Coordinates of C-alpha atoms in Angstrom, one line a residue:
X26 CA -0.2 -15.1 21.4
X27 CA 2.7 -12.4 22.4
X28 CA 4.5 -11.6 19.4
X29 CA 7.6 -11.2 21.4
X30 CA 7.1 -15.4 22.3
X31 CA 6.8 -16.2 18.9
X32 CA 10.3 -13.7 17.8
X33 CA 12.1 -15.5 20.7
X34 CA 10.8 -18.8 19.7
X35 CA 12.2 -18.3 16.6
X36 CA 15.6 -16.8 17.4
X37 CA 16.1 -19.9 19.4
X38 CA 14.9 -22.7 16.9
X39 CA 17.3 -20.7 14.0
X40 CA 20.0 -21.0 16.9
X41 CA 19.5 -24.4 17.7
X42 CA 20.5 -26.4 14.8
X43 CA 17.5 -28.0 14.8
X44 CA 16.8 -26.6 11.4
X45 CA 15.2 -28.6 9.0
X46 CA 17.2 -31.1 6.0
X47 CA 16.5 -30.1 2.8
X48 CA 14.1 -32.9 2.2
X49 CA 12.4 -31.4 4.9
X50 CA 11.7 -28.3 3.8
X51 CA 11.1 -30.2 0.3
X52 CA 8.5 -31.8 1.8
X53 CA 7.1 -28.4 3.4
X54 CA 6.6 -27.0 0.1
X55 CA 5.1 -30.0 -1.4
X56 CA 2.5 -29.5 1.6
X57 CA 2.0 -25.8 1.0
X58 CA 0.7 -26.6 -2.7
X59 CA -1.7 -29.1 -1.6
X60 CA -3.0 -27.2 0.7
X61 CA -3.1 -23.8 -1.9
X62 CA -5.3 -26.6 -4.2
X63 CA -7.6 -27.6 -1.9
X64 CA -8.5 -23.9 -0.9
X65 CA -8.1 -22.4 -4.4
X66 CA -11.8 -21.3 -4.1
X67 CA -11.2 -19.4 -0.8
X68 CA -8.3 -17.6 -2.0
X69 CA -10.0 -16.6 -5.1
X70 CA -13.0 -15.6 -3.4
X71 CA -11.0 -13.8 -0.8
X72 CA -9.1 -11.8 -3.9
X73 CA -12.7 -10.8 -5.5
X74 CA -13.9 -9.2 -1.9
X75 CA -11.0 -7.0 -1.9
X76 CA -10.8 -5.9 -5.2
X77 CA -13.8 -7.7 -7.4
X78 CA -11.1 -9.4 -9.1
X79 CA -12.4 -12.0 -11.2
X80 CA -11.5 -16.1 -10.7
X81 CA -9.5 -16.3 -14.4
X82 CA -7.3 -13.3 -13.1
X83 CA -6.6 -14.0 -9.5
X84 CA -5.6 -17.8 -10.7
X85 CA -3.5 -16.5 -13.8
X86 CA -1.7 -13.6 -11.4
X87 CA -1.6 -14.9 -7.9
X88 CA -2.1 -18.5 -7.7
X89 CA -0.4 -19.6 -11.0
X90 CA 2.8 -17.4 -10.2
X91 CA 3.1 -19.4 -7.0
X92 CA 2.6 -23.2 -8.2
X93 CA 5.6 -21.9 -10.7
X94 CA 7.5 -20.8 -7.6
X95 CA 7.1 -24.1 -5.3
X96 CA 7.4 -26.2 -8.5
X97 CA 11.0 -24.8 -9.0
X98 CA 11.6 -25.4 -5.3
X99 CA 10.6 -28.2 -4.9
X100 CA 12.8 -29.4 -8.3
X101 CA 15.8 -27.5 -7.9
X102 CA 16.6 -27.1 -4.1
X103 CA 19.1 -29.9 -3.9
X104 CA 21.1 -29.1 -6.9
X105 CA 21.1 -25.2 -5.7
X106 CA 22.2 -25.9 -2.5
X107 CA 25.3 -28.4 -3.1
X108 CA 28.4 -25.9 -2.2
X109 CA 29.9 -24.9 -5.7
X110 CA 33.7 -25.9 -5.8
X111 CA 35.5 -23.2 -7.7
X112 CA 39.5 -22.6 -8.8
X113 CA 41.8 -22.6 -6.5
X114 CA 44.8 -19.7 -6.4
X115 CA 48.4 -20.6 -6.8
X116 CA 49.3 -18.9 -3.8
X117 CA 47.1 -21.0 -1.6
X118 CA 48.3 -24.4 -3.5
X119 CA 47.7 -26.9 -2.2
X120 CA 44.1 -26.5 -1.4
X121 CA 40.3 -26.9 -2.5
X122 CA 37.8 -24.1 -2.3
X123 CA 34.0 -24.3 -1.8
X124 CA 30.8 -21.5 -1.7
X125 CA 28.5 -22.7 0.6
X126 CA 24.8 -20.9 0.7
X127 CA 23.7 -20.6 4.3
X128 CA 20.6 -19.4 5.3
X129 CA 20.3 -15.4 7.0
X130 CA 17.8 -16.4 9.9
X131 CA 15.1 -14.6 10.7
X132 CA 13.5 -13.3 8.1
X133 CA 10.6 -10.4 8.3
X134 CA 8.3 -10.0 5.1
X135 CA 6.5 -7.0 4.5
X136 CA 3.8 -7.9 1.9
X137 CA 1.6 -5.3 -0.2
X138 CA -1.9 -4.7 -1.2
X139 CA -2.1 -4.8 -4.7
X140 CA -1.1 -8.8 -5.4
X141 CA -1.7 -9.9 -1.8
X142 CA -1.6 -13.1 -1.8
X143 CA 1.1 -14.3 -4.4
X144 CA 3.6 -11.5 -3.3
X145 CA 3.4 -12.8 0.2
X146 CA 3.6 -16.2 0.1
X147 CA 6.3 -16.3 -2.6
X148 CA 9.2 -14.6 -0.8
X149 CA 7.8 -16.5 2.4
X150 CA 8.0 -20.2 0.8
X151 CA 11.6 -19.1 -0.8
X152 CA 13.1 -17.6 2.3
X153 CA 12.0 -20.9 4.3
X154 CA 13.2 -23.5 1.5
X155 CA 16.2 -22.1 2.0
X156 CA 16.1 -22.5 5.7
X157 CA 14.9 -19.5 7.3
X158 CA 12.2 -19.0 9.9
X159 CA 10.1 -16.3 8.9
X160 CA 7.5 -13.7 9.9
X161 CA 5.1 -12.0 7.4
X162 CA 3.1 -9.1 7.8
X163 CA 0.5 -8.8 5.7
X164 CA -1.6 -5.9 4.2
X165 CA -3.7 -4.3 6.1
X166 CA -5.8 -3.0 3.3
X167 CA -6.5 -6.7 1.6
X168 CA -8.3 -8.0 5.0
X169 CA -10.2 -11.3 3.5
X170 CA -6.6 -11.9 1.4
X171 CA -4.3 -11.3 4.4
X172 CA -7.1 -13.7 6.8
X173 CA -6.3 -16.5 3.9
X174 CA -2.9 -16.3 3.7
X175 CA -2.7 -16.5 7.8
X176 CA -4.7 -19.7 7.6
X177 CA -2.3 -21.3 4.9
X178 CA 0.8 -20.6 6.6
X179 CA -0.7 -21.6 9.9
X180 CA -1.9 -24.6 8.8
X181 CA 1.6 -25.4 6.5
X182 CA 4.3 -24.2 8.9
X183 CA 4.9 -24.8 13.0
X184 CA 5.4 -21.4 14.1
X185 CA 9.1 -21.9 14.8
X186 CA 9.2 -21.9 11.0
X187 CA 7.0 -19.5 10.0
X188 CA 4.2 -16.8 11.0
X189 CA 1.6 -14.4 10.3
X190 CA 1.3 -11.2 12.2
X191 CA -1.5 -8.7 11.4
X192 CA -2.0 -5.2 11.9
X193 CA -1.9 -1.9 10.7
X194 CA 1.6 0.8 10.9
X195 CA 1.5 0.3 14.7
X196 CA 2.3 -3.3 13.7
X197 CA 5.1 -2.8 11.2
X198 CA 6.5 -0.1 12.9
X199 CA 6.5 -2.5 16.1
X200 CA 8.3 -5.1 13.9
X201 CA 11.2 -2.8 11.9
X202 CA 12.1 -1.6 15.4
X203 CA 13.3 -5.3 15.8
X204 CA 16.8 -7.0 15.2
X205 CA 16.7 -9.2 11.8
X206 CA 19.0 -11.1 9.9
X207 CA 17.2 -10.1 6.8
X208 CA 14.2 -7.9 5.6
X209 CA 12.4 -8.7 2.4
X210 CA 10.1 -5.5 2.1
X211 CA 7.4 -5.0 -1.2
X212 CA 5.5 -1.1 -1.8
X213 CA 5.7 2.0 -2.4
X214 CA 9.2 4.1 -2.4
X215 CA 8.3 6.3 0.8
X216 CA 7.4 3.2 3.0
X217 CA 11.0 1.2 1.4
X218 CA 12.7 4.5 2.5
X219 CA 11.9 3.9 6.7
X220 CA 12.1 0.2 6.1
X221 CA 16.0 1.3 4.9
X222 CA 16.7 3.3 7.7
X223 CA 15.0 0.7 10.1
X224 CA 17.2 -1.5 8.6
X225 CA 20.4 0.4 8.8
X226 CA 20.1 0.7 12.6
X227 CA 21.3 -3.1 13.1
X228 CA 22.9 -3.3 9.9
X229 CA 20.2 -5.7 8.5
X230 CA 20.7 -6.6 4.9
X231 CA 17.1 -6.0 3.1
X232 CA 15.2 -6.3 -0.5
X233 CA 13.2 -3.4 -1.1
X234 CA 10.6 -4.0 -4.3
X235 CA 9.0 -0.5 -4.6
X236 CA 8.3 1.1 -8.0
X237 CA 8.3 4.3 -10.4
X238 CA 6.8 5.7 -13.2
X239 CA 7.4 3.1 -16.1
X240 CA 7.7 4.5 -19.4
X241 CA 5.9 3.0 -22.7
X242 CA 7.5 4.0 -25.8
X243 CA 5.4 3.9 -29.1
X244 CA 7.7 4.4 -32.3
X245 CA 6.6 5.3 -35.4
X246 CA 7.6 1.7 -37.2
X247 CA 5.6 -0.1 -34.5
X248 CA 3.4 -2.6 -34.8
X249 CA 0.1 -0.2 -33.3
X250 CA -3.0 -2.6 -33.5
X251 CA -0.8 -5.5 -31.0
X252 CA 0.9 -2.6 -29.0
X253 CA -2.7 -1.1 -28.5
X254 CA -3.9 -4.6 -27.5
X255 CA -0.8 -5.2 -25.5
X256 CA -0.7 -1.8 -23.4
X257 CA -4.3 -2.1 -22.6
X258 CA -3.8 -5.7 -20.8
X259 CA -0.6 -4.4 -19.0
X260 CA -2.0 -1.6 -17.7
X261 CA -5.5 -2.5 -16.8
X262 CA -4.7 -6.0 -15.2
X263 CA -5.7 -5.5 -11.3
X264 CA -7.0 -2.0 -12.6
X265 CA -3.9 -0.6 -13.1
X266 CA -2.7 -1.2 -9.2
X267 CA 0.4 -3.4 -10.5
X268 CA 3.9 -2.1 -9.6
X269 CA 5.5 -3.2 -13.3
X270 CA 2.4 -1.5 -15.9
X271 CA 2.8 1.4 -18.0
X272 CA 2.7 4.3 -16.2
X273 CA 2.8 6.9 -19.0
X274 CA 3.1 6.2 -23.0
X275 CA 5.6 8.1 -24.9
X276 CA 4.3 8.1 -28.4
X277 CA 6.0 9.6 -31.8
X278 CA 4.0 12.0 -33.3
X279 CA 3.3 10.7 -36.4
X280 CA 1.3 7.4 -35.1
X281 CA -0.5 9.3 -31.9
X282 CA -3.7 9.8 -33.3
X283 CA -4.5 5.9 -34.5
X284 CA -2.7 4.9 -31.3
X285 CA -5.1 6.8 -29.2
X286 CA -8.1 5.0 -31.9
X287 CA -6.9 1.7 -31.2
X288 CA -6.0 2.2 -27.6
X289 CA -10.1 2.9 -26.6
X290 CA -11.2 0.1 -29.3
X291 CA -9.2 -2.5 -27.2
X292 CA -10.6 -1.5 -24.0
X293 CA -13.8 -1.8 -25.4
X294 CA -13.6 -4.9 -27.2
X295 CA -12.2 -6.1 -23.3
X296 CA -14.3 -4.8 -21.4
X297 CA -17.1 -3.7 -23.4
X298 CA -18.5 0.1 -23.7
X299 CA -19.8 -0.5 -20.2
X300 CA -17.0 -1.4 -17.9
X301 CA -18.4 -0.9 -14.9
X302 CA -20.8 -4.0 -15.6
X303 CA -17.8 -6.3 -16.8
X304 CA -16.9 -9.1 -14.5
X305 CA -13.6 -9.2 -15.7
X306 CA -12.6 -5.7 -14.5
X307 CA -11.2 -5.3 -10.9
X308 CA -11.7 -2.0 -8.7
X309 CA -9.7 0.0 -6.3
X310 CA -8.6 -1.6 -3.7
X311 CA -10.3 1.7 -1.0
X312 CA -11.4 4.8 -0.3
X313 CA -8.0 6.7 0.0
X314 CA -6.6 5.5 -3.0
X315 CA -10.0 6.1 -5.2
X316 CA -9.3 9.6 -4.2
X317 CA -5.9 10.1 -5.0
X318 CA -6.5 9.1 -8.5
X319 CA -10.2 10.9 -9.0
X320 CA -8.3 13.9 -8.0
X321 CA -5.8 13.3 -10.8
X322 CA -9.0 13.5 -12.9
X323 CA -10.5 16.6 -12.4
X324 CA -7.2 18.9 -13.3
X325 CA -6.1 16.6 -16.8
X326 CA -7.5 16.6 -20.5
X327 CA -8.9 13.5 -21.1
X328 CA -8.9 11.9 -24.2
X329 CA -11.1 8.9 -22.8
X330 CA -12.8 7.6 -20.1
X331 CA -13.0 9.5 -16.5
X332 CA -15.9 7.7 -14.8
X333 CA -15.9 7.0 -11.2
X334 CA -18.6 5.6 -8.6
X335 CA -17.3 6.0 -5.2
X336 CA -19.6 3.6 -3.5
X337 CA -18.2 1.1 -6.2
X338 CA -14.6 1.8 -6.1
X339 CA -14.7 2.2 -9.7
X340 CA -12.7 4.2 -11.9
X341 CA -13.3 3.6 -16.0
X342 CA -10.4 3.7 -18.2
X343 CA -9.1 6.5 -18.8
X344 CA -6.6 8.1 -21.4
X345 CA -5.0 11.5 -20.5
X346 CA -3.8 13.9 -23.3
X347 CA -0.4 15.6 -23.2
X348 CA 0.1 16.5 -19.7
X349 CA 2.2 18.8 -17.9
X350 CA 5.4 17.1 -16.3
X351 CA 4.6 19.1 -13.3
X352 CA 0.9 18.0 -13.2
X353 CA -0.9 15.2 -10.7
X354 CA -0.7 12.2 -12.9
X355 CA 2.7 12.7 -14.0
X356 CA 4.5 13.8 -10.7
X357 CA 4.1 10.3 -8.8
X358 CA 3.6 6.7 -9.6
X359 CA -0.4 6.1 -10.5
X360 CA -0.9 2.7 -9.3
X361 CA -4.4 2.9 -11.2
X362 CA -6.4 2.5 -14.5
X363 CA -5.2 6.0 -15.6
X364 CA -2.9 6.6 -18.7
X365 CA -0.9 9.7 -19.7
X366 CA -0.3 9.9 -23.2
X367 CA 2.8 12.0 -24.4
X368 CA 4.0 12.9 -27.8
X369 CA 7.8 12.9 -28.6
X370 CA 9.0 14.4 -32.4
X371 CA 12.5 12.3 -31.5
X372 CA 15.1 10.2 -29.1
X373 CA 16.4 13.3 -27.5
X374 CA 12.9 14.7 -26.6
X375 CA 11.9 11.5 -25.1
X376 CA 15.2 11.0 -23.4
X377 CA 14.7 14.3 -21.5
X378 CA 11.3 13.2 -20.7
X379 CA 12.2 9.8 -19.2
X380 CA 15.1 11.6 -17.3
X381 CA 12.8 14.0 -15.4
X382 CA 12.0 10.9 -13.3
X383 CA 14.3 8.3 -10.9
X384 CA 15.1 4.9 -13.0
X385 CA 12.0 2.9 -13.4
X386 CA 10.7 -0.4 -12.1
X387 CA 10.0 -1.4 -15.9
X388 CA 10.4 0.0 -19.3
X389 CA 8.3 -0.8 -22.6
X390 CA 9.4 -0.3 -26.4
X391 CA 7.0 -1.1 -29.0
X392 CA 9.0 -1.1 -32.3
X393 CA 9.9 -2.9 -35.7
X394 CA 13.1 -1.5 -35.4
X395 CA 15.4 -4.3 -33.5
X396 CA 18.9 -1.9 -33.8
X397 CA 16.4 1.0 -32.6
X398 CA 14.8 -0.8 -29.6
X399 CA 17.8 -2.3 -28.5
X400 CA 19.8 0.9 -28.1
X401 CA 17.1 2.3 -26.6
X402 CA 17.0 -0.5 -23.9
X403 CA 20.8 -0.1 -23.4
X404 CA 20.6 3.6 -22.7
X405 CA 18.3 3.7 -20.0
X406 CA 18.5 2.2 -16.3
X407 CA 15.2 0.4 -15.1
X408 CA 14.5 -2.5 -13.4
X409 CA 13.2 -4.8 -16.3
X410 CA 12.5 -4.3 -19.7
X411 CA 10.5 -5.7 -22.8
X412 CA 10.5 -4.6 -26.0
X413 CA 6.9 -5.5 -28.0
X414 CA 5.1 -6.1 -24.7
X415 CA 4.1 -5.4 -21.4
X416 CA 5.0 -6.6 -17.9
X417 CA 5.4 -10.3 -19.3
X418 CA 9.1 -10.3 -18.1
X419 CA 7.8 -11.4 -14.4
X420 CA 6.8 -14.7 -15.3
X421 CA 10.2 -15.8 -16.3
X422 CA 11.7 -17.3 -13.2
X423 CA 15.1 -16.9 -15.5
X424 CA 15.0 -13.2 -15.5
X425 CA 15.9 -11.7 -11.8
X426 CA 13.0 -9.2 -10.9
X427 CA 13.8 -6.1 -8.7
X428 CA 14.3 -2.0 -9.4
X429 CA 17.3 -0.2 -9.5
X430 CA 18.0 3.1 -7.4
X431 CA 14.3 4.6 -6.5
X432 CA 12.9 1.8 -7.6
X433 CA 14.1 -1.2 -5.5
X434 CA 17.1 -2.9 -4.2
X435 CA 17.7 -6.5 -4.8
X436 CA 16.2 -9.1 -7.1
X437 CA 13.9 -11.8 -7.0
X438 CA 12.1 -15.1 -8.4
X439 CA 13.1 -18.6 -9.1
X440 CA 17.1 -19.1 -8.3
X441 CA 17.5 -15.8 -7.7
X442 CA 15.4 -16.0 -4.9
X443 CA 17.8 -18.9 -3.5
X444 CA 20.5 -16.7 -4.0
X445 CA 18.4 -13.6 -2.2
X446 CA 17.8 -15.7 1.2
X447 CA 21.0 -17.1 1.3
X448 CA 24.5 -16.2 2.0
X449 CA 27.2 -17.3 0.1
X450 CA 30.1 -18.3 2.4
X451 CA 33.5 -18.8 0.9
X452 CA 35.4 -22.2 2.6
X453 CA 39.1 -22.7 1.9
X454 CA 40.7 -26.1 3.0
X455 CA 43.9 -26.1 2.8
X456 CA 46.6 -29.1 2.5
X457 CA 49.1 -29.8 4.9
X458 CA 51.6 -32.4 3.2
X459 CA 53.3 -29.4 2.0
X460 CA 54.3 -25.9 3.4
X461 CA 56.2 -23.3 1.5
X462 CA 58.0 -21.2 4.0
X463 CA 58.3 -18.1 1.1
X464 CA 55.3 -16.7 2.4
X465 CA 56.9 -16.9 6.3
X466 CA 59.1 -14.0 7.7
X467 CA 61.7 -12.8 7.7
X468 CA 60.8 -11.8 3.7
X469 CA 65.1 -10.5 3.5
X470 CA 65.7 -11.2 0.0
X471 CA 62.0 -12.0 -1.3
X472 CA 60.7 -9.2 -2.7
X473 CA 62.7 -9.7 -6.1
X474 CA 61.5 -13.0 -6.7
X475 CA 57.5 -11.8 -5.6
X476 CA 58.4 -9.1 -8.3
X477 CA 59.4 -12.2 -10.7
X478 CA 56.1 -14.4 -10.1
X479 CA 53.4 -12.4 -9.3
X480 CA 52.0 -13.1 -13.0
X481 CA 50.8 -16.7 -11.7
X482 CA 49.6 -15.3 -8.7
X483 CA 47.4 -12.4 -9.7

């Protein structure tokens, strides 16, 4: 079908009031998770094609995530969507005043590559509880993933509601040059940079999700053997291609060396000495980006790891030691199973270090010392931060999700995804059984008394 039929189509239904109730949509979403249930196997199957991501992982990061999602939908739209009556002012007495959420519109959704499947379908199924039509565009480089999620949302949502359109950058670049009430964008920062200025042409309000280099702090009072076993799950989940893992660890001298010990003895006792041959570990998603990261390889000190196999799309675990600032792995994002390792001797050394790069998606602390750790997460700006884990923060629907600066615009999950694809529109209604002509011209002779009362007003 012309993709221009299906945008006009859906202009008209958002401008016919023909939108759906709430139950409605309510009942959308409780047909979206049955029909995620009965195809569980086909997404799953469709997520090891495009990256060899084993069953327990692609349920317990895509498919788990999104049954959280439409459960909270599904629970909370009504009470979310009541307008909020809040405190009237003096000055408008006597009236009552209301913040009603109403839906953008259109809505286009730019999904990613490296957790296809739940961060598409999650912004879609928010942006259309909350009454939106919308169009996603998949990623190109997840094909089986991005044919799945086409059948779901085809099979869920008429078209007025909801769409899939495929295709490469002649496709997005097609689809930013239209008019939008809203864009809900997730990748890298270069890509969320043109989907701004696309953007900013109409004036189209947008959530960018993009990324950064996420620093892991490893103190000397710090717990090493469950930071070791904690850093190693972050970052090598999806094989190191998640947005929120450790980037680079920033580790106080003293404890380095049994940091480093304990770091390879957790990715062995995961993934065995071999971990090429372990189901449980993912690969990279293609060719271009396997050679973006082997070429971070051949210029770095390892400490550990540094296999690849091209035809497999594998790259081993691997721990780089004290490099450069300047230097491959440290000047971008990695997006893969590859781990700087730093040393800091104290706070101001691994303040200037941290500062050398925009504000982070994420930010890790592994210490003993609450007071320490605290201050530490109250000096920096990043998007989200733990301290005595990894990347955990994403599951908790209560915590809004979303970058700051370089690293994203907006926030996400649970109400705060209400609160993303809706507008909240201030009502006044005001009485008319009484009208105080003070505020009328001619104001002769009123300024003295404005002077007197403008404590109650302000």
């Amino acid at each position: 079908m012309d993709h221009s039929k299906i945008l006009t189509q859906q202009k008209n239904y958002i401008a016919s009031k023909e939108s759906n109730s709430i139950q409605d949509r309510i009942e959308l979403l409780k047909k979206l998770k049955s029909y995620i249930e009965a195809h569980e196997k086909e997404i799953l199957d469709a997520l090891y094609a495009d990256f060899k991501k084993s069953h327990f992982e692609g349920y317990a990061t895509e498919l788990l995530v999104t049954y959280k999602e439409i459960n909270l939908f599904i629970k909370k739209l009504k009470k979310w969507s009541k307008p909020k009556k809040v405190t009237p002012t003096l000055f408008n007495f006597p009236s009552s005043d209301y913040i009603y959420h109403q839906a953008w519109g259109q809505v286009l959704v730019i999904a990613p590559w490296n957790y296809p499947f739940q961060l598409a379908i999650n912004p879609v199924l928010a942006a259309i509880a909350c009454g939106n039509s919308v169009i996603l565009k998949p990623s190109e480089l997840t094909p089986h993933t991005a044919k799945i999620l086409e059948q779901v949302v085809h099979a869920v949502f008429p078209k007025e509601i909801a769409y899939v359109i495929q295709g490469g950058v002649d496709t997005s670049t097609y689809l930013l040059e239209q008019k939008w009430d809203y864009i809900f964008f997730t990748g890298s920062v270069p890509v969320g940079k043109i989907v701004a200025k696309a953007a900013a042409e109409h004036l189209t309000p947008t959530t960018l999700e993009l990324g950064g280099k996420n620093p892991c702090i490893v103190d000397e009072t710090a717990d090493i053997e469950i930071a070791a076993k904690r850093i190693v799950w972050g970052k090598l989940i999806n094989a190191g291609q998640t947005c929120i893992a450790p980037d680079y660890i920033l580790v106080q001298k003293k404890v380095k060396e049994k940091l480093v010990k304990l770091l390879i003895q957790e990715i062995e006792a995961s993934y065995t000495k071999h971990v090429d041959q372990s189901p449980d570990y993912p690969r990279i998603v293609n060719e271009k980006n396997f050679e973006r990261l082997a070429k971070m390889l051949s210029a770095e000190q390892l400490l550990y790891g540094g296999d690849i196999n091209e035809r497999d799309l594998y790259i081993s675990p691997t721990l780089i030691d004290e490099p450069k600032l300047e230097s491959a792995s440290m000047k971008d994002e990695i997006f893969g199973p590859i781990l700087p390792i730093l040393s800091y001797t104290d706070f101001d050394e691994a303040e200037q270090i941290i500062h050398h790069y925009p504000h982070p998606l994420s930010l890790f602390i592994f210490s003993e010392n609450t007071s320490r750790a605290k201050q530490w997460m109250k000096q920096f700006k990043f998007g989200g931060g733990i301290i005595n884990d990894t990347i955990v923060h994403f599951v908790n629907d209560r915590l809004p999700f979303g970058g700051v600066g370089n690293s994203g615009v907006g926030q996400y999950h649970g109400k705060h995804s209400f609160e993303t694809f809706t507008r909240k529109k201030p009502v006044l209604h005001r009485k008319t059984w009484i009208d105080l002509p003070f505020r009328y011209p001619p104001y002769e002779n009123k300024l003295a008394l404005l002077k007197r009362v403008k404590g109650w007003l302000t």
